[in-house]
Amino acid sequence: HTIELWPGGKLRYDMIATGPEQIAFMKKAGMPLSSPSHATYTEVTPMTRLSYRHSTDFIPGIEPYDVTHLIELFPSGDSVRMALSFDAMHDEQWTGMAVQGWGEELEKLARVLEKK
C-alpha cells in the first residue's frame, strides 16, 4: 500500500498466506489468512544497505514487538552478493518460519533475475 523509501519512511502491505502449508498453519493457529503489516525504514543507503523495523503484531497471545532487518549489497565484478540478517523472533519456531519465508522470497527473486 505504501513504500516511502527513506529513513523514517513507512512500508505498509498485506501479508497473505497462499501456499497450502501456510494456509493450514494460519488456520490451526487461529490467525487470519491476510493481515496488514507495517515497517519503518531506519537506513537507506542506495546500492549498499537497507534496514527497517518490522512490527510483529499479528501473533495471537504474543505482545507486539519489532524485528530489525538489514540487507547489505556487495558488488563484485558483474555480480552482487546480498546478505540478509534479522533479529530472532520470540521463539525458535517463529524464527525458523521467518528463515523459511525469507528463503522462499529469495528463491522467487532468483527466478525473476534469471529471466532478465
mmCIF file of N, CA and C in Angstrom:
data_model
loop_
_atom_site.group_PDB
_atom_site.id
_atom_site.type_symbol
_atom_site.label_atom_id
_atom_site.label_comp_id
_atom_site.label_asym_id
_atom_site.label_seq_id
_atom_site.Cartn_x
_atom_site.Cartn_y
_atom_site.Cartn_z
ATOM 1 N N HIS A 1 0.813 -1.197 0.000
ATOM 2 C CA HIS A 1 0.000 0.000 0.000
ATOM 3 C C HIS A 1 0.859 1.263 0.000
ATOM 4 N N THR A 2 1.992 1.218 0.746
ATOM 5 C CA THR A 2 2.853 2.395 0.864
ATOM 6 C C THR A 2 4.305 1.952 0.875
ATOM 7 N N ILE A 3 5.122 2.647 0.097
ATOM 8 C CA ILE A 3 6.575 2.470 0.165
ATOM 9 C C ILE A 3 7.189 3.857 0.169
ATOM 10 N N GLU A 4 7.710 4.262 1.325
ATOM 11 C CA GLU A 4 8.391 5.551 1.474
ATOM 12 C C GLU A 4 9.853 5.238 1.764
ATOM 13 N N LEU A 5 10.638 5.100 0.725
ATOM 14 C CA LEU A 5 11.994 4.572 0.838
ATOM 15 C C LEU A 5 12.991 5.659 1.245
ATOM 16 N N TRP A 6 12.920 6.043 2.526
ATOM 17 C CA TRP A 6 13.871 6.964 3.131
ATOM 18 C C TRP A 6 13.849 6.703 4.638
ATOM 19 N N PRO A 7 14.917 7.061 5.353
ATOM 20 C CA PRO A 7 14.924 6.835 6.802
ATOM 21 C C PRO A 7 13.704 7.494 7.453
ATOM 22 N N GLY A 8 12.985 6.717 8.235
ATOM 23 C CA GLY A 8 11.758 7.194 8.863
ATOM 24 C C GLY A 8 10.523 6.945 8.010
ATOM 25 N N GLY A 9 10.720 6.551 6.737
ATOM 26 C CA GLY A 9 9.607 6.273 5.838
ATOM 27 C C GLY A 9 8.921 4.966 6.193
ATOM 28 N N LYS A 10 7.695 4.838 5.746
ATOM 29 C CA LYS A 10 6.872 3.673 6.085
ATOM 30 C C LYS A 10 6.741 2.704 4.917
ATOM 31 N N LEU A 11 6.595 1.452 5.268
ATOM 32 C CA LEU A 11 6.246 0.380 4.339
ATOM 33 C C LEU A 11 4.986 -0.256 4.890
ATOM 34 N N ARG A 12 3.923 -0.261 4.097
ATOM 35 C CA ARG A 12 2.655 -0.879 4.511
ATOM 36 C C ARG A 12 2.199 -1.820 3.403
ATOM 37 N N TYR A 13 1.868 -3.054 3.795
ATOM 38 C CA TYR A 13 1.426 -4.068 2.847
ATOM 39 C C TYR A 13 0.598 -5.100 3.591
ATOM 40 N N ASP A 14 -0.002 -6.022 2.863
ATOM 41 C CA ASP A 14 -0.749 -7.110 3.470
ATOM 42 C C ASP A 14 0.036 -8.399 3.316
ATOM 43 N N MET A 15 0.212 -9.127 4.425
ATOM 44 C CA MET A 15 0.789 -10.468 4.354
ATOM 45 C C MET A 15 -0.371 -11.416 4.078
ATOM 46 N N ILE A 16 -0.241 -12.216 3.020
ATOM 47 C CA ILE A 16 -1.325 -13.099 2.612
ATOM 48 C C ILE A 16 -0.790 -14.521 2.482
ATOM 49 N N ALA A 17 -1.373 -15.445 3.216
ATOM 50 C CA ALA A 17 -0.993 -16.851 3.107
ATOM 51 C C ALA A 17 -1.559 -17.406 1.807
ATOM 52 N N THR A 18 -0.696 -18.001 0.988
ATOM 53 C CA THR A 18 -1.154 -18.535 -0.300
ATOM 54 C C THR A 18 -0.833 -20.014 -0.468
ATOM 55 N N GLY A 19 0.254 -20.469 0.115
ATOM 56 C CA GLY A 19 0.641 -21.875 -0.024
ATOM 57 C C GLY A 19 -0.176 -22.753 0.907
ATOM 58 N N PRO A 20 -0.409 -24.002 0.515
ATOM 59 C CA PRO A 20 -1.202 -24.914 1.348
ATOM 60 C C PRO A 20 -0.676 -25.052 2.777
ATOM 61 N N GLU A 21 0.650 -25.132 2.947
ATOM 62 C CA GLU A 21 1.216 -25.267 4.291
ATOM 63 C C GLU A 21 0.980 -24.005 5.107
ATOM 64 N N GLN A 22 1.142 -22.838 4.448
ATOM 65 C CA GLN A 22 0.904 -21.568 5.138
ATOM 66 C C GLN A 22 -0.550 -21.474 5.588
ATOM 67 N N ILE A 23 -1.452 -21.795 4.682
ATOM 68 C CA ILE A 23 -2.879 -21.709 4.988
ATOM 69 C C ILE A 23 -3.235 -22.635 6.144
ATOM 70 N N ALA A 24 -2.731 -23.859 6.111
ATOM 71 C CA ALA A 24 -3.013 -24.821 7.182
ATOM 72 C C ALA A 24 -2.479 -24.313 8.519
ATOM 73 N N PHE A 25 -1.245 -23.781 8.513
ATOM 74 C CA PHE A 25 -0.668 -23.263 9.749
ATOM 75 C C PHE A 25 -1.496 -22.111 10.292
ATOM 76 N N MET A 26 -1.854 -21.167 9.428
ATOM 77 C CA MET A 26 -2.608 -19.992 9.872
ATOM 78 C C MET A 26 -3.951 -20.406 10.454
ATOM 79 N N LYS A 27 -4.634 -21.336 9.801
ATOM 80 C CA LYS A 27 -5.929 -21.790 10.319
ATOM 81 C C LYS A 27 -5.770 -22.488 11.668
ATOM 82 N N LYS A 28 -4.760 -23.340 11.789
ATOM 83 C CA LYS A 28 -4.520 -24.060 13.043
ATOM 84 C C LYS A 28 -4.184 -23.100 14.180
ATOM 85 N N ALA A 29 -3.455 -22.024 13.859
ATOM 86 C CA ALA A 29 -3.062 -21.041 14.875
ATOM 87 C C ALA A 29 -4.177 -20.033 15.165
ATOM 88 N N GLY A 30 -5.303 -20.131 14.442
ATOM 89 C CA GLY A 30 -6.399 -19.192 14.646
ATOM 90 C C GLY A 30 -6.097 -17.806 14.126
ATOM 91 N N MET A 31 -5.241 -17.742 13.105
ATOM 92 C CA MET A 31 -4.831 -16.457 12.537
ATOM 93 C C MET A 31 -5.530 -16.241 11.198
ATOM 94 N N PRO A 32 -5.785 -14.991 10.842
ATOM 95 C CA PRO A 32 -6.398 -14.715 9.535
ATOM 96 C C PRO A 32 -5.420 -15.034 8.406
ATOM 97 N N LEU A 33 -5.945 -15.335 7.232
ATOM 98 C CA LEU A 33 -5.094 -15.630 6.073
ATOM 99 C C LEU A 33 -4.469 -14.374 5.490
ATOM 100 N N SER A 34 -4.971 -13.221 5.866
ATOM 101 C CA SER A 34 -4.412 -11.948 5.418
ATOM 102 C C SER A 34 -4.342 -11.011 6.620
ATOM 103 N N SER A 35 -3.206 -10.335 6.772
ATOM 104 C CA SER A 35 -3.093 -9.368 7.860
ATOM 105 C C SER A 35 -2.259 -8.182 7.405
ATOM 106 N N PRO A 36 -2.678 -6.979 7.817
ATOM 107 C CA PRO A 36 -1.906 -5.789 7.450
ATOM 108 C C PRO A 36 -0.552 -5.805 8.155
ATOM 109 N N SER A 37 0.468 -5.358 7.459
ATOM 110 C CA SER A 37 1.821 -5.313 8.007
ATOM 111 C C SER A 37 2.404 -3.933 7.793
ATOM 112 N N HIS A 38 3.301 -3.559 8.697
ATOM 113 C CA HIS A 38 3.945 -2.269 8.540
ATOM 114 C C HIS A 38 5.362 -2.301 9.108
ATOM 115 N N ALA A 39 6.176 -1.492 8.476
ATOM 116 C CA ALA A 39 7.581 -1.388 8.866
ATOM 117 C C ALA A 39 8.005 0.066 8.720
ATOM 118 N N THR A 40 9.117 0.392 9.360
ATOM 119 C CA THR A 40 9.705 1.726 9.251
ATOM 120 C C THR A 40 11.152 1.570 8.817
ATOM 121 N N TYR A 41 11.517 2.243 7.724
ATOM 122 C CA TYR A 41 12.903 2.204 7.253
ATOM 123 C C TYR A 41 13.783 2.986 8.223
ATOM 124 N N THR A 42 14.907 2.392 8.601
ATOM 125 C CA THR A 42 15.835 3.051 9.517
ATOM 126 C C THR A 42 17.123 3.491 8.820
ATOM 127 N N GLU A 43 17.470 2.829 7.734
ATOM 128 C CA GLU A 43 18.661 3.210 6.958
ATOM 129 C C GLU A 43 18.404 2.892 5.494
ATOM 130 N N VAL A 44 18.707 3.858 4.640
ATOM 131 C CA VAL A 44 18.594 3.669 3.200
ATOM 132 C C VAL A 44 19.849 4.266 2.578
ATOM 133 N N THR A 45 20.770 3.403 2.215
ATOM 134 C CA THR A 45 21.998 3.820 1.538
ATOM 135 C C THR A 45 21.972 3.151 0.174
ATOM 136 N N PRO A 46 21.661 3.929 -0.891
ATOM 137 C CA PRO A 46 21.484 3.322 -2.215
ATOM 138 C C PRO A 46 22.631 2.399 -2.617
ATOM 139 N N MET A 47 22.225 1.251 -3.152
ATOM 140 C CA MET A 47 23.139 0.257 -3.701
ATOM 141 C C MET A 47 24.058 -0.384 -2.661
ATOM 142 N N THR A 48 23.797 -0.136 -1.358
ATOM 143 C CA THR A 48 24.687 -0.658 -0.315
ATOM 144 C C THR A 48 23.937 -1.298 0.841
ATOM 145 N N ARG A 49 23.052 -0.529 1.507
ATOM 146 C CA ARG A 49 22.399 -1.011 2.738
ATOM 147 C C ARG A 49 20.951 -0.553 2.811
ATOM 148 N N LEU A 50 20.129 -1.432 3.365
ATOM 149 C CA LEU A 50 18.737 -1.113 3.639
ATOM 150 C C LEU A 50 18.390 -1.772 4.968
ATOM 151 N N SER A 51 17.874 -0.992 5.894
ATOM 152 C CA SER A 51 17.489 -1.532 7.189
ATOM 153 C C SER A 51 16.102 -1.012 7.541
ATOM 154 N N TYR A 52 15.334 -1.882 8.201
ATOM 155 C CA TYR A 52 14.000 -1.470 8.629
ATOM 156 C C TYR A 52 13.561 -2.264 9.848
ATOM 157 N N ARG A 53 12.619 -1.680 10.598
ATOM 158 C CA ARG A 53 11.993 -2.346 11.738
ATOM 159 C C ARG A 53 10.603 -2.781 11.305
ATOM 160 N N HIS A 54 10.345 -4.077 11.424
ATOM 161 C CA HIS A 54 9.050 -4.639 11.045
ATOM 162 C C HIS A 54 8.269 -4.928 12.321
ATOM 163 N N SER A 55 7.058 -4.422 12.390
ATOM 164 C CA SER A 55 6.223 -4.653 13.561
ATOM 165 C C SER A 55 5.634 -6.057 13.513
ATOM 166 N N THR A 56 5.919 -6.833 14.546
ATOM 167 C CA THR A 56 5.371 -8.184 14.659
ATOM 168 C C THR A 56 4.203 -8.092 15.630
ATOM 169 N N ASP A 57 3.047 -7.759 15.064
ATOM 170 C CA ASP A 57 1.864 -7.520 15.883
ATOM 171 C C ASP A 57 0.698 -8.422 15.481
ATOM 172 N N PHE A 58 1.023 -9.555 14.894
ATOM 173 C CA PHE A 58 -0.005 -10.420 14.318
ATOM 174 C C PHE A 58 -0.051 -11.814 14.946
ATOM 175 N N ILE A 59 0.722 -12.035 16.006
ATOM 176 C CA ILE A 59 0.818 -13.370 16.591
ATOM 177 C C ILE A 59 -0.096 -13.449 17.815
ATOM 178 N N PRO A 60 -1.113 -14.317 17.765
ATOM 179 C CA PRO A 60 -2.042 -14.414 18.887
ATOM 180 C C PRO A 60 -1.322 -14.743 20.197
ATOM 181 N N GLY A 61 -1.659 -13.996 21.247
ATOM 182 C CA GLY A 61 -1.108 -14.262 22.572
ATOM 183 C C GLY A 61 0.288 -13.726 22.809
ATOM 184 N N ILE A 62 0.873 -13.046 21.827
ATOM 185 C CA ILE A 62 2.227 -12.500 21.965
ATOM 186 C C ILE A 62 2.139 -10.980 21.862
ATOM 187 N N GLU A 63 2.726 -10.293 22.845
ATOM 188 C CA GLU A 63 2.756 -8.830 22.791
ATOM 189 C C GLU A 63 3.521 -8.386 21.537
ATOM 190 N N PRO A 64 3.044 -7.359 20.848
ATOM 191 C CA PRO A 64 3.746 -6.873 19.650
ATOM 192 C C PRO A 64 5.186 -6.468 19.973
ATOM 193 N N TYR A 65 6.072 -6.715 19.020
ATOM 194 C CA TYR A 65 7.472 -6.313 19.141
ATOM 195 C C TYR A 65 8.016 -6.079 17.741
ATOM 196 N N ASP A 66 9.151 -5.384 17.661
ATOM 197 C CA ASP A 66 9.776 -5.086 16.376
ATOM 198 C C ASP A 66 10.890 -6.079 16.076
ATOM 199 N N VAL A 67 11.038 -6.404 14.806
ATOM 200 C CA VAL A 67 12.143 -7.213 14.318
ATOM 201 C C VAL A 67 12.919 -6.338 13.329
ATOM 202 N N THR A 68 14.186 -6.125 13.603
ATOM 203 C CA THR A 68 15.017 -5.307 12.716
ATOM 204 C C THR A 68 15.635 -6.191 11.644
ATOM 205 N N HIS A 69 15.559 -5.736 10.399
ATOM 206 C CA HIS A 69 16.127 -6.424 9.241
ATOM 207 C C HIS A 69 17.230 -5.555 8.652
ATOM 208 N N LEU A 70 18.283 -6.176 8.176
ATOM 209 C CA LEU A 70 19.372 -5.473 7.498
ATOM 210 C C LEU A 70 19.704 -6.221 6.213
ATOM 211 N N ILE A 71 19.685 -5.497 5.110
ATOM 212 C CA ILE A 71 20.061 -6.042 3.807
ATOM 213 C C ILE A 71 21.300 -5.285 3.354
ATOM 214 N N GLU A 72 22.365 -6.028 3.047
ATOM 215 C CA GLU A 72 23.606 -5.422 2.579
ATOM 216 C C GLU A 72 23.942 -5.971 1.204
ATOM 217 N N LEU A 73 24.414 -5.092 0.310
ATOM 218 C CA LEU A 73 24.786 -5.478 -1.046
ATOM 219 C C LEU A 73 26.284 -5.286 -1.229
ATOM 220 N N PHE A 74 26.920 -6.313 -1.827
ATOM 221 C CA PHE A 74 28.366 -6.300 -2.038
ATOM 222 C C PHE A 74 28.655 -6.557 -3.517
ATOM 223 N N PRO A 75 28.865 -5.487 -4.305
ATOM 224 C CA PRO A 75 29.168 -5.681 -5.731
ATOM 225 C C PRO A 75 30.524 -6.344 -5.915
ATOM 226 N N SER A 76 30.602 -7.214 -6.937
ATOM 227 C CA SER A 76 31.851 -7.883 -7.266
ATOM 228 C C SER A 76 31.835 -8.208 -8.753
ATOM 229 N N GLY A 77 32.527 -7.415 -9.538
ATOM 230 C CA GLY A 77 32.540 -7.634 -10.983
ATOM 231 C C GLY A 77 31.152 -7.470 -11.568
ATOM 232 N N ASP A 78 30.667 -8.515 -12.240
ATOM 233 C CA ASP A 78 29.346 -8.472 -12.869
ATOM 234 C C ASP A 78 28.229 -8.982 -11.959
ATOM 235 N N SER A 79 28.534 -9.240 -10.707
ATOM 236 C CA SER A 79 27.511 -9.795 -9.816
ATOM 237 C C SER A 79 27.442 -8.985 -8.528
ATOM 238 N N VAL A 80 26.438 -9.307 -7.743
ATOM 239 C CA VAL A 80 26.249 -8.669 -6.442
ATOM 240 C C VAL A 80 25.870 -9.754 -5.439
ATOM 241 N N ARG A 81 26.575 -9.773 -4.324
ATOM 242 C CA ARG A 81 26.222 -10.681 -3.234
ATOM 243 C C ARG A 81 25.344 -9.906 -2.271
ATOM 244 N N MET A 82 24.258 -10.531 -1.839
ATOM 245 C CA MET A 82 23.349 -9.900 -0.902
ATOM 246 C C MET A 82 23.376 -10.673 0.407
ATOM 247 N N ALA A 83 23.500 -9.955 1.510
ATOM 248 C CA ALA A 83 23.438 -10.567 2.839
ATOM 249 C C ALA A 83 22.213 -10.017 3.553
ATOM 250 N N LEU A 84 21.412 -10.905 4.108
ATOM 251 C CA LEU A 84 20.209 -10.531 4.843
ATOM 252 C C LEU A 84 20.338 -11.048 6.263
ATOM 253 N N SER A 85 20.123 -10.187 7.226
ATOM 254 C CA SER A 85 20.094 -10.617 8.618
ATOM 255 C C SER A 85 18.893 -9.966 9.293
ATOM 256 N N PHE A 86 18.397 -10.641 10.320
ATOM 257 C CA PHE A 86 17.288 -10.070 11.084
ATOM 258 C C PHE A 86 17.298 -10.635 12.492
ATOM 259 N N ASP A 87 16.650 -9.903 13.403
ATOM 260 C CA ASP A 87 16.574 -10.312 14.800
ATOM 261 C C ASP A 87 15.849 -11.647 14.930
ATOM 262 N N ALA A 88 16.249 -12.417 15.920
ATOM 263 C CA ALA A 88 15.496 -13.623 16.256
ATOM 264 C C ALA A 88 14.117 -13.193 16.759
ATOM 265 N N MET A 89 13.153 -14.043 16.507
ATOM 266 C CA MET A 89 11.806 -13.755 16.978
ATOM 267 C C MET A 89 11.635 -14.288 18.404
ATOM 268 N N HIS A 90 10.436 -14.310 18.916
ATOM 269 C CA HIS A 90 10.195 -14.651 20.318
ATOM 270 C C HIS A 90 10.457 -16.112 20.658
ATOM 271 N N ASP A 91 10.480 -17.014 19.652
ATOM 272 C CA ASP A 91 10.857 -18.402 19.929
ATOM 273 C C ASP A 91 11.465 -19.029 18.669
ATOM 274 N N GLU A 92 12.028 -20.221 18.853
ATOM 275 C CA GLU A 92 12.733 -20.873 17.742
ATOM 276 C C GLU A 92 11.805 -21.228 16.588
ATOM 277 N N GLN A 93 10.576 -21.635 16.885
ATOM 278 C CA GLN A 93 9.648 -21.997 15.816
ATOM 279 C C GLN A 93 9.378 -20.797 14.902
ATOM 280 N N TRP A 94 9.091 -19.654 15.490
ATOM 281 C CA TRP A 94 8.786 -18.479 14.678
ATOM 282 C C TRP A 94 10.028 -17.970 13.951
ATOM 283 N N THR A 95 11.185 -18.054 14.595
ATOM 284 C CA THR A 95 12.422 -17.662 13.910
ATOM 285 C C THR A 95 12.654 -18.589 12.723
ATOM 286 N N GLY A 96 12.444 -19.888 12.907
ATOM 287 C CA GLY A 96 12.596 -20.846 11.805
ATOM 288 C C GLY A 96 11.630 -20.564 10.665
ATOM 289 N N MET A 97 10.396 -20.218 10.994
ATOM 290 C CA MET A 97 9.428 -19.895 9.936
ATOM 291 C C MET A 97 9.837 -18.631 9.191
ATOM 292 N N ALA A 98 10.402 -17.664 9.910
ATOM 293 C CA ALA A 98 10.869 -16.442 9.247
ATOM 294 C C ALA A 98 12.022 -16.760 8.293
ATOM 295 N N VAL A 99 12.939 -17.605 8.741
ATOM 296 C CA VAL A 99 14.057 -18.017 7.872
ATOM 297 C C VAL A 99 13.511 -18.722 6.630
ATOM 298 N N GLN A 100 12.571 -19.633 6.817
ATOM 299 C CA GLN A 100 11.976 -20.349 5.689
ATOM 300 C C GLN A 100 11.267 -19.379 4.748
ATOM 301 N N GLY A 101 10.515 -18.449 5.303
ATOM 302 C CA GLY A 101 9.812 -17.474 4.474
ATOM 303 C C GLY A 101 10.767 -16.628 3.646
ATOM 304 N N TRP A 102 11.854 -16.162 4.274
ATOM 305 C CA TRP A 102 12.842 -15.390 3.523
ATOM 306 C C TRP A 102 13.502 -16.253 2.452
ATOM 307 N N GLY A 103 13.753 -17.521 2.761
ATOM 308 C CA GLY A 103 14.331 -18.420 1.757
ATOM 309 C C GLY A 103 13.441 -18.519 0.535
ATOM 310 N N GLU A 104 12.138 -18.648 0.767
ATOM 311 C CA GLU A 104 11.188 -18.722 -0.352
ATOM 312 C C GLU A 104 11.162 -17.419 -1.141
ATOM 313 N N GLU A 105 11.200 -16.291 -0.440
ATOM 314 C CA GLU A 105 11.197 -14.995 -1.129
ATOM 315 C C GLU A 105 12.461 -14.817 -1.971
ATOM 316 N N LEU A 106 13.594 -15.224 -1.429
ATOM 317 C CA LEU A 106 14.850 -15.077 -2.177
ATOM 318 C C LEU A 106 14.888 -16.020 -3.382
ATOM 319 N N GLU A 107 14.283 -17.195 -3.260
ATOM 320 C CA GLU A 107 14.183 -18.096 -4.409
ATOM 321 C C GLU A 107 13.333 -17.468 -5.506
ATOM 322 N N LYS A 108 12.237 -16.813 -5.137
ATOM 323 C CA LYS A 108 11.394 -16.113 -6.116
ATOM 324 C C LYS A 108 12.195 -15.008 -6.799
ATOM 325 N N LEU A 109 12.963 -14.253 -6.015
ATOM 326 C CA LEU A 109 13.790 -13.187 -6.579
ATOM 327 C C LEU A 109 14.802 -13.764 -7.561
ATOM 328 N N ALA A 110 15.442 -14.871 -7.209
ATOM 329 C CA ALA A 110 16.426 -15.500 -8.092
ATOM 330 C C ALA A 110 15.789 -15.905 -9.417
ATOM 331 N N ARG A 111 14.569 -16.453 -9.367
ATOM 332 C CA ARG A 111 13.887 -16.846 -10.608
ATOM 333 C C ARG A 111 13.581 -15.630 -11.481
ATOM 334 N N VAL A 112 13.173 -14.537 -10.873
ATOM 335 C CA VAL A 112 12.897 -13.319 -11.633
ATOM 336 C C VAL A 112 14.181 -12.799 -12.268
ATOM 337 N N LEU A 113 15.264 -12.782 -11.509
ATOM 338 C CA LEU A 113 16.528 -12.276 -12.033
ATOM 339 C C LEU A 113 17.092 -13.164 -13.142
ATOM 340 N N GLU A 114 16.884 -14.474 -13.037
ATOM 341 C CA GLU A 114 17.365 -15.388 -14.067
ATOM 342 C C GLU A 114 16.699 -15.125 -15.409
ATOM 343 N N LYS A 115 15.455 -14.650 -15.384
ATOM 344 C CA LYS A 115 14.714 -14.386 -16.629
ATOM 345 C C LYS A 115 15.212 -13.122 -17.321
ATOM 346 N N LYS A 116 15.908 -12.265 -16.598
ATOM 347 C CA LYS A 116 16.335 -10.985 -17.183
ATOM 348 C C LYS A 116 17.631 -11.110 -17.927
#
